[in-house]
């Protein structure tokens, strides 16, 4: 992706300039600390040996252990993992969580393998990266196509050689030291950020009109909490298409329907619309919660909202973001909006280290405090420097890493 269409690298450069950091510091902070590529041999169910390639990139640990998910996808390669690891450094710093950034993955289509094959592959991958991970070194988590079951295999594999160690991964099932509130955390954080945005942008939250693209983990929980705040969710979509009701959809019933069917398709309320029509709906908040680059050159002119709340990672391309800035449509960036997930992952790790379980109310209250604090810091800087929220977010994040770096190296 060129830097004009990659919002992260453009934002990094802009933030560095605003902060007045020298180019040698900029390149030091941008460069990953360590990149590991491993071959992962494993036995197929028919007895034959097979192998796949896995990666773990440790971008920066100035403020704490490397932290980030492990993704299983046929498009995973070292460049993608590197850029996601970098983003984790800025996300954890922005939320002031004592972590750095990392990411991992295996370049594989997991749907082509049985559960027992995936288990052998996962265990062997974790053994292969064992020399560079640890509770105070690098703590993996789930990402695309990995889940609580994969984390259980990782944790079990690690515990066989290091003793019972739940804190080595987050995103575990509750029975193995997972945290209350983790499943809903990213959607809850998204709703909190939308609420704070409404306040600053002068939108009456109750009765505000919200559109959500993607109704998976993040989109469905964001819809649930925003509905509880009194917002009207007038449009939602998933991979099968969208639903629209100008008076607001019955979100609790839709949430239930989606939990049972894993799709909004077949829900008996609202007019069926396409994903393109959904993006063009007139609303206060447009929340892309599905794919990267969903809002791009080809559809940005059709948008008719006050603010875009980036719940997905990288849903607005750099070119589209420039056009939206000209039209005075706000963008609340991904590293702020969807940071609820990594924040509760951090709470999970803290609970594991303390060997003590918090209640769901404890978790939600602490999450809310973290999200509001980060939002306010970013908003203040936006006002002070007259920059978009994305640039202000990167400035807060980079400044915090840079200060820690200067103290450690100085
Ligand atoms: P998910 O797989 O649970 O849900 C994705 C949703 O998007 C599904 O409803 C799917 O049908 C829909 N979708 C897919 N293609 C679509 C298309 N072309 N048009 C419209 N909808 C489409 O994923 P998720 O966990 O909810 O993650 C969503 C986004 O949020 C991703 O970008 C992810 O990287 C990001 N994110 C998730 C978390 C988390 O904790 N789950 C944390 C940070 C960021």
Coordinates of C-alpha atoms and ligand atoms in Angstrom, one line a residue:
X1 CA 0.0 0.0 0.0
X2 CA 1.4 3.4 -0.9
X3 CA 1.7 6.0 1.9
X4 CA -1.1 8.0 0.4
X5 CA -3.5 5.1 0.7
X6 CA -2.0 3.8 4.0
X7 CA -3.4 6.0 6.8
X8 CA -1.0 4.5 9.4
X9 CA 2.3 5.4 7.7
X10 CA 1.0 8.8 6.7
X11 CA -0.3 9.5 10.2
X12 CA 3.1 8.4 11.7
X13 CA 5.0 10.8 9.5
X14 CA 2.6 13.7 10.2
X15 CA 2.7 13.0 14.0
X16 CA 6.5 12.9 14.0
X17 CA 6.6 16.3 12.2
X18 CA 4.1 17.8 14.7
X19 CA 6.1 16.5 17.6
X20 CA 9.3 17.8 16.1
X21 CA 11.2 14.5 16.5
X22 CA 14.4 14.1 14.5
X23 CA 14.5 11.6 11.6
X24 CA 17.0 9.3 13.4
X25 CA 14.5 8.9 16.3
X26 CA 11.6 8.5 13.9
X27 CA 13.3 5.6 12.2
X28 CA 14.5 4.0 15.4
X29 CA 10.9 4.0 16.8
X30 CA 9.5 2.7 13.5
X31 CA 11.9 -0.2 13.1
X32 CA 10.9 -3.6 14.7
X33 CA 13.1 -4.9 17.5
X34 CA 13.0 -8.5 16.3
X35 CA 11.4 -10.6 13.5
X36 CA 11.2 -14.4 13.7
X37 CA 10.2 -16.6 10.8
X38 CA 9.7 -20.3 11.6
X39 CA 8.9 -23.4 9.8
X40 CA 6.0 -25.3 11.5
X41 CA 6.0 -29.0 10.6
X42 CA 2.9 -31.0 11.7
X43 CA 1.3 -34.3 11.0
X44 CA -1.9 -34.5 8.9
X45 CA -4.7 -36.8 9.9
X46 CA -3.7 -39.2 7.1
X47 CA -0.3 -39.7 8.8
X48 CA 1.6 -37.6 6.2
X49 CA 3.9 -34.7 7.3
X50 CA 3.0 -31.1 6.2
X51 CA 4.5 -27.7 7.1
X52 CA 3.5 -24.1 7.1
X53 CA 5.4 -20.8 7.7
X54 CA 4.8 -18.8 10.9
X55 CA 5.9 -15.3 12.0
X56 CA 6.3 -13.4 15.3
X57 CA 7.3 -9.7 15.0
X58 CA 8.3 -7.9 18.2
X59 CA 8.1 -4.2 17.3
X60 CA 8.9 -2.3 20.5
X61 CA 9.1 -3.1 24.2
X62 CA 10.2 0.2 25.6
X63 CA 7.1 0.5 27.8
X64 CA 6.5 -3.2 28.6
X65 CA 6.4 -6.7 27.1
X66 CA 5.5 -7.1 23.4
X67 CA 1.7 -7.6 23.1
X68 CA -0.4 -8.6 20.1
X69 CA -2.5 -11.3 18.4
X70 CA -1.7 -14.3 16.3
X71 CA -3.6 -14.5 13.0
X72 CA -4.2 -17.6 10.8
X73 CA -4.9 -16.5 7.2
X74 CA -3.6 -17.3 3.7
X75 CA -2.6 -13.7 3.2
X76 CA -0.4 -13.5 6.3
X77 CA 3.1 -12.5 5.4
X78 CA 6.0 -10.8 7.2
X79 CA 5.0 -7.3 5.9
X80 CA 1.5 -7.6 7.2
X81 CA 2.6 -8.9 10.5
X82 CA 5.2 -6.2 10.8
X83 CA 2.7 -3.4 10.2
X84 CA 0.2 -4.9 12.6
X85 CA 2.9 -5.2 15.3
X86 CA 3.8 -1.6 14.8
X87 CA 0.2 -0.5 15.2
X88 CA 0.0 -2.5 18.5
X89 CA 2.9 -0.4 20.0
X90 CA 0.9 2.8 19.3
X91 CA -2.3 1.3 20.5
X92 CA -1.0 0.1 23.9
X93 CA 0.9 3.4 24.3
X94 CA -2.2 5.5 23.5
X95 CA -4.2 3.7 26.2
X96 CA -1.3 4.0 28.6
X97 CA -1.1 0.2 29.1
X98 CA 2.3 -1.0 30.2
X99 CA 2.9 -3.0 27.0
X100 CA 4.8 -2.7 23.8
X101 CA 3.6 -4.0 20.4
X102 CA 3.9 -7.4 18.7
X103 CA 2.0 -9.6 16.3
X104 CA 2.2 -13.1 14.8
X105 CA 0.6 -15.3 12.3
X106 CA 0.7 -18.4 10.1
X107 CA 0.2 -18.1 6.4
X108 CA -2.5 -20.7 6.2
X109 CA -6.2 -21.1 5.3
X110 CA -7.4 -22.8 8.5
X111 CA -10.7 -23.9 6.9
X112 CA -8.7 -26.5 5.0
X113 CA -7.6 -28.4 8.1
X114 CA -9.4 -30.5 10.7
X115 CA -9.5 -29.5 14.4
X116 CA -6.9 -32.1 15.3
X117 CA -4.6 -30.8 12.5
X118 CA -5.0 -27.2 13.7
X119 CA -4.2 -28.3 17.2
X120 CA -0.9 -30.0 16.2
X121 CA -0.1 -27.0 14.0
X122 CA -0.8 -24.5 16.8
X123 CA 1.1 -26.4 19.5
X124 CA 4.2 -26.8 17.1
X125 CA 4.0 -23.1 16.2
X126 CA 4.0 -22.1 19.9
X127 CA 7.0 -24.4 20.6
X128 CA 8.8 -22.8 17.7
X129 CA 8.4 -19.3 19.1
X130 CA 8.9 -20.4 22.7
X131 CA 12.5 -19.0 22.8
X132 CA 11.3 -15.4 22.3
X133 CA 8.1 -15.3 24.4
X134 CA 7.4 -15.1 28.1
X135 CA 5.1 -13.6 30.7
X136 CA 7.3 -10.5 31.0
X137 CA 8.6 -10.7 27.4
X138 CA 5.9 -11.3 24.8
X139 CA 2.2 -12.2 25.4
X140 CA 0.2 -13.4 22.4
X141 CA -3.6 -13.2 22.0
X142 CA -6.3 -14.2 19.5
X143 CA -6.7 -12.4 16.1
X144 CA -8.4 -13.3 12.8
X145 CA -9.3 -17.1 12.8
X146 CA -7.8 -17.8 16.2
X147 CA -9.9 -18.0 19.3
X148 CA -10.1 -19.1 22.9
X149 CA -9.6 -22.7 22.0
X150 CA -6.3 -21.9 20.1
X151 CA -5.2 -19.9 23.2
X152 CA -5.9 -22.9 25.4
X153 CA -3.6 -25.1 23.3
X154 CA -0.9 -22.4 23.4
X155 CA -1.2 -22.0 27.1
X156 CA -1.2 -25.8 27.6
X157 CA 1.9 -26.3 25.4
X158 CA 3.8 -23.5 27.2
X159 CA 2.8 -24.8 30.7
X160 CA 4.1 -28.3 29.9
X161 CA 7.7 -27.0 29.9
X162 CA 7.4 -23.8 32.1
X163 CA 4.8 -24.9 34.7
X164 CA 1.2 -23.6 34.9
X165 CA 1.4 -20.2 33.2
X166 CA -2.0 -18.7 32.2
X167 CA -0.5 -15.2 31.8
X168 CA 1.5 -16.3 28.7
X169 CA -1.5 -15.6 26.5
X170 CA -4.8 -13.6 26.8
X171 CA -8.2 -14.3 25.3
X172 CA -8.4 -17.6 27.1
X173 CA -11.7 -19.2 28.1
X174 CA -13.0 -18.1 31.6
X175 CA -12.2 -21.6 32.9
X176 CA -8.5 -21.2 32.1
X177 CA -8.1 -17.7 33.5
X178 CA -9.9 -15.6 30.9
X179 CA -11.4 -12.3 32.0
X180 CA -15.0 -11.4 32.5
X181 CA -16.1 -8.8 30.0
X182 CA -13.5 -9.7 27.3
X183 CA -16.0 -10.8 24.7
X184 CA -17.9 -7.5 24.7
X185 CA -14.9 -5.3 25.4
X186 CA -14.1 -4.0 21.9
X187 CA -17.8 -3.2 21.2
X188 CA -18.2 -1.6 24.6
X189 CA -15.1 0.5 24.1
X190 CA -16.5 1.6 20.7
X191 CA -19.8 2.6 22.3
X192 CA -18.0 4.6 25.0
X193 CA -15.9 6.4 22.3
X194 CA -19.0 7.2 20.3
X195 CA -20.7 8.6 23.4
X196 CA -17.7 10.9 24.2
X197 CA -17.6 11.9 20.5
X198 CA -21.3 12.9 20.6
X199 CA -20.6 15.1 23.6
X200 CA -17.6 16.9 21.9
X201 CA -19.3 17.2 18.5
X202 CA -22.5 18.6 20.0
X203 CA -24.7 15.6 18.9
X204 CA -27.6 14.6 21.2
X205 CA -26.7 11.0 21.8
X206 CA -30.2 10.0 22.7
X207 CA -32.0 10.1 19.3
X208 CA -28.7 10.2 17.4
X209 CA -28.7 8.1 14.2
X210 CA -26.1 5.3 14.0
X211 CA -25.2 3.0 11.1
X212 CA -22.9 0.0 11.6
X213 CA -21.2 -2.0 8.9
X214 CA -20.3 -5.5 10.1
X215 CA -22.3 -7.3 12.8
X216 CA -19.7 -9.7 14.2
X217 CA -18.1 -9.5 17.7
X218 CA -17.4 -5.8 17.5
X219 CA -20.4 -4.5 15.5
X220 CA -23.0 -6.4 17.4
X221 CA -21.8 -5.4 20.9
X222 CA -21.3 -1.8 19.8
X223 CA -25.0 -1.8 18.5
X224 CA -26.2 -3.4 21.8
X225 CA -24.5 -0.7 24.0
X226 CA -25.3 2.2 21.8
X227 CA -29.0 1.1 21.8
X228 CA -28.8 1.0 25.6
X229 CA -27.5 4.6 25.5
X230 CA -30.6 5.6 23.6
X231 CA -29.2 5.9 20.0
X232 CA -31.3 4.9 17.1
X233 CA -29.5 2.1 15.1
X234 CA -31.0 2.8 11.7
X235 CA -28.8 0.6 9.6
X236 CA -26.6 -2.5 10.0
X237 CA -25.0 -5.0 7.6
X238 CA -22.9 -8.1 7.4
X239 CA -21.4 -10.0 4.5
X240 CA -24.9 -11.0 3.3
X241 CA -26.1 -7.3 3.0
X242 CA -27.8 -4.7 5.1
X243 CA -31.0 -3.8 6.9
X244 CA -32.5 -0.3 7.2
X245 CA -35.2 1.2 9.4
X246 CA -35.4 5.0 9.7
X247 CA -37.2 4.6 13.1
X248 CA -34.4 2.4 14.5
X249 CA -34.0 -1.4 14.5
X250 CA -35.0 -3.6 17.4
X251 CA -31.4 -4.2 18.5
X252 CA -32.0 -6.7 21.3
X253 CA -34.0 -9.0 19.0
X254 CA -31.5 -8.5 16.2
X255 CA -28.6 -9.3 18.6
X256 CA -30.4 -12.5 19.6
X257 CA -31.1 -13.5 16.0
X258 CA -27.4 -12.9 15.1
X259 CA -26.1 -14.9 18.1
X260 CA -28.2 -17.9 17.0
X261 CA -27.7 -17.7 13.2
X262 CA -24.2 -16.0 13.0
X263 CA -25.8 -13.6 10.5
X264 CA -28.4 -10.8 10.3
X265 CA -29.9 -12.4 7.2
X266 CA -33.5 -13.6 7.8
X267 CA -34.2 -11.0 10.5
X268 CA -37.8 -9.9 10.1
X269 CA -37.5 -6.1 10.4
X270 CA -36.1 -3.4 8.2
X271 CA -35.7 -2.9 4.5
X272 CA -33.0 -4.9 2.8
X273 CA -30.3 -2.8 1.3
X274 CA -26.8 -3.3 -0.1
X275 CA -23.6 -2.5 1.7
X276 CA -23.1 0.4 -0.8
X277 CA -26.5 1.8 0.1
X278 CA -25.7 1.4 3.8
X279 CA -22.6 3.5 3.6
X280 CA -24.6 6.3 1.9
X281 CA -27.3 6.5 4.7
X282 CA -27.7 9.9 6.3
X283 CA -26.7 9.5 9.9
X284 CA -24.7 11.1 12.8
X285 CA -22.3 8.2 13.3
X286 CA -21.0 5.7 10.7
X287 CA -19.3 2.8 12.3
X288 CA -17.3 0.5 10.0
X289 CA -16.8 -2.7 12.0
X290 CA -15.9 -5.2 9.3
X291 CA -13.0 -4.9 6.9
X292 CA -10.0 -2.8 6.2
X293 CA -10.3 -0.2 3.4
X294 CA -14.1 -0.4 3.4
X295 CA -14.3 3.4 2.9
X296 CA -12.1 4.3 0.0
X297 CA -11.8 6.4 -3.1
X298 CA -14.7 4.7 -4.9
X299 CA -17.4 5.3 -2.2
X300 CA -16.2 8.1 0.0
X301 CA -18.2 10.8 -1.8
X302 CA -21.4 8.9 -1.0
X303 CA -21.0 9.2 2.7
X304 CA -23.5 11.3 4.5
X305 CA -22.6 11.2 8.2
X306 CA -21.1 13.7 10.8
X307 CA -18.4 11.4 12.2
X308 CA -16.9 8.0 11.3
X309 CA -16.0 5.8 14.3
X310 CA -13.4 3.4 13.1
X311 CA -14.2 0.1 14.9
X312 CA -12.5 -2.1 12.4
X313 CA -8.7 -1.8 11.8
X314 CA -7.9 0.5 8.9
X315 CA -11.4 0.9 7.5
X316 CA -10.8 4.3 5.9
X317 CA -8.0 4.6 3.3
X318 CA -5.6 7.6 3.4
X319 CA -7.1 9.1 0.2
X320 CA -10.6 8.8 1.6
X321 CA -9.5 10.4 4.9
X322 CA -8.2 13.5 3.1
X323 CA -11.5 14.0 1.3
X324 CA -13.4 13.5 4.5
X325 CA -11.2 16.1 6.3
X326 CA -12.0 18.6 3.5
X327 CA -15.7 17.9 4.0
X328 CA -15.3 18.4 7.8
X329 CA -16.5 14.8 8.5
X330 CA -14.7 13.7 11.6
X331 CA -12.8 10.4 11.9
X332 CA -12.2 8.8 15.3
X333 CA -9.3 6.4 14.5
X334 CA -9.0 2.7 15.0
X335 CA -6.1 2.8 17.5
X336 CA -8.4 4.7 19.9
X337 CA -11.9 3.3 19.0
X338 CA -11.1 -0.4 19.1
X339 CA -8.6 -0.4 21.9
X340 CA -11.1 -1.9 24.4
X341 CA -10.0 -5.4 23.3
X342 CA -6.4 -5.0 24.2
X343 CA -7.3 -3.1 27.3
X344 CA -9.3 -6.0 28.7
X345 CA -6.6 -8.4 27.5
X346 CA -4.2 -6.4 29.7
X347 CA -6.7 -6.7 32.6
X348 CA -6.7 -10.5 32.0
X349 CA -2.9 -10.6 32.3
X350 CA -3.0 -8.6 35.5
X351 CA -5.6 -10.9 37.0
X352 CA -3.5 -13.9 36.0
X353 CA -0.4 -12.4 37.6
X354 CA -2.4 -11.5 40.8
X355 CA -4.0 -15.0 40.8
X356 CA -7.2 -13.1 41.6
X357 CA -10.4 -12.7 39.6
X358 CA -12.2 -9.4 39.1
X359 CA -16.0 -9.1 38.7
X360 CA -17.5 -8.1 35.4
X361 CA -18.5 -4.7 36.9
X362 CA -14.8 -4.1 38.0
X363 CA -13.6 -4.9 34.5
X364 CA -16.2 -2.6 32.8
X365 CA -15.6 0.3 35.1
X366 CA -11.8 0.1 34.6
X367 CA -12.3 -0.2 30.8
X368 CA -14.5 2.9 30.8
X369 CA -12.0 4.9 32.7
X370 CA -9.1 4.0 30.4
X371 CA -11.1 4.7 27.2
X372 CA -12.4 8.1 28.4
X373 CA -9.0 9.1 29.6
X374 CA -7.4 8.3 26.2
X375 CA -10.2 10.0 24.3
X376 CA -9.8 13.2 26.4
X377 CA -6.1 13.3 25.9
X378 CA -6.4 13.0 22.2
X379 CA -9.2 15.5 21.9
X380 CA -7.2 18.1 23.9
X381 CA -4.3 17.7 21.5
X382 CA -6.5 17.9 18.5
X383 CA -7.8 21.3 19.7
X384 CA -4.4 22.5 20.7
X385 CA -2.6 21.6 17.4
X386 CA -5.6 21.8 15.0
X387 CA -4.9 18.3 13.7
X388 CA -7.3 15.3 12.9
X389 CA -8.0 12.9 15.8
X390 CA -5.8 10.3 14.1
X391 CA -2.8 12.5 14.1
X392 CA -3.5 13.6 17.7
X393 CA -3.8 9.8 18.7
X394 CA -0.4 9.0 17.1
X395 CA 1.2 12.1 18.7
X396 CA 0.0 10.9 22.2
X397 CA 1.2 7.4 21.5
X398 CA 4.6 8.2 19.9
X399 CA 5.4 10.9 22.5
X400 CA 4.8 8.4 25.4
X401 CA 7.1 5.8 23.8
X402 CA 9.7 8.4 22.9
X403 CA 9.8 9.8 26.4
X404 CA 10.3 6.2 27.9
X405 CA 12.9 5.5 25.2
X406 CA 14.9 8.7 26.0
X407 CA 14.8 7.9 29.8
X408 CA 16.0 4.3 29.2
X409 CA 18.7 5.3 26.7
X410 CA 19.7 8.7 28.1
Ligands
LIG1 P1 -16.0 -10.9 13.1 O1 -15.5 -11.9 12.2 O2 -16.7 -11.3 14.4 O3 -17.2 -10.0 12.4 C1 -16.9 -9.4 11.1 C2 -18.3 -9.0 10.6 O4 -18.1 -8.3 9.3 C3 -19.3 -10.1 10.3 O5 -20.6 -9.7 10.6 C4 -19.2 -10.2 8.8 O6 -20.3 -10.8 8.2 C5 -19.0 -8.8 8.4 N1 -18.4 -8.6 7.0 C6 -17.5 -9.3 6.4 N2 -17.3 -8.9 5.2 C7 -18.2 -7.8 5.0 C8 -18.5 -7.0 3.9 N3 -17.9 -7.1 2.7 N4 -19.5 -6.0 4.1 C9 -20.1 -5.9 5.3 N5 -19.9 -6.7 6.3 C10 -18.9 -7.7 6.2 O7 -14.9 -9.8 13.4 P2 -14.7 -8.8 14.6 O8 -13.9 -9.5 15.7 O9 -16.0 -8.2 14.9 O10 -13.7 -7.7 14.0 C11 -14.2 -6.7 13.1 C12 -13.1 -5.7 12.9 O11 -12.7 -5.2 14.1 C13 -11.8 -6.3 12.2 O12 -11.3 -5.3 11.4 C14 -10.9 -6.5 13.4 O13 -9.5 -6.5 13.0 C15 -11.3 -5.3 14.3 N6 -10.9 -5.5 15.7 C16 -11.5 -6.5 16.4 C17 -11.2 -6.7 17.8 C18 -11.9 -7.7 18.6 O14 -11.7 -7.7 19.9 N7 -12.7 -8.6 18.1 C19 -10.3 -5.8 18.4 C20 -9.7 -4.8 17.6 C21 -10.0 -4.7 16.3

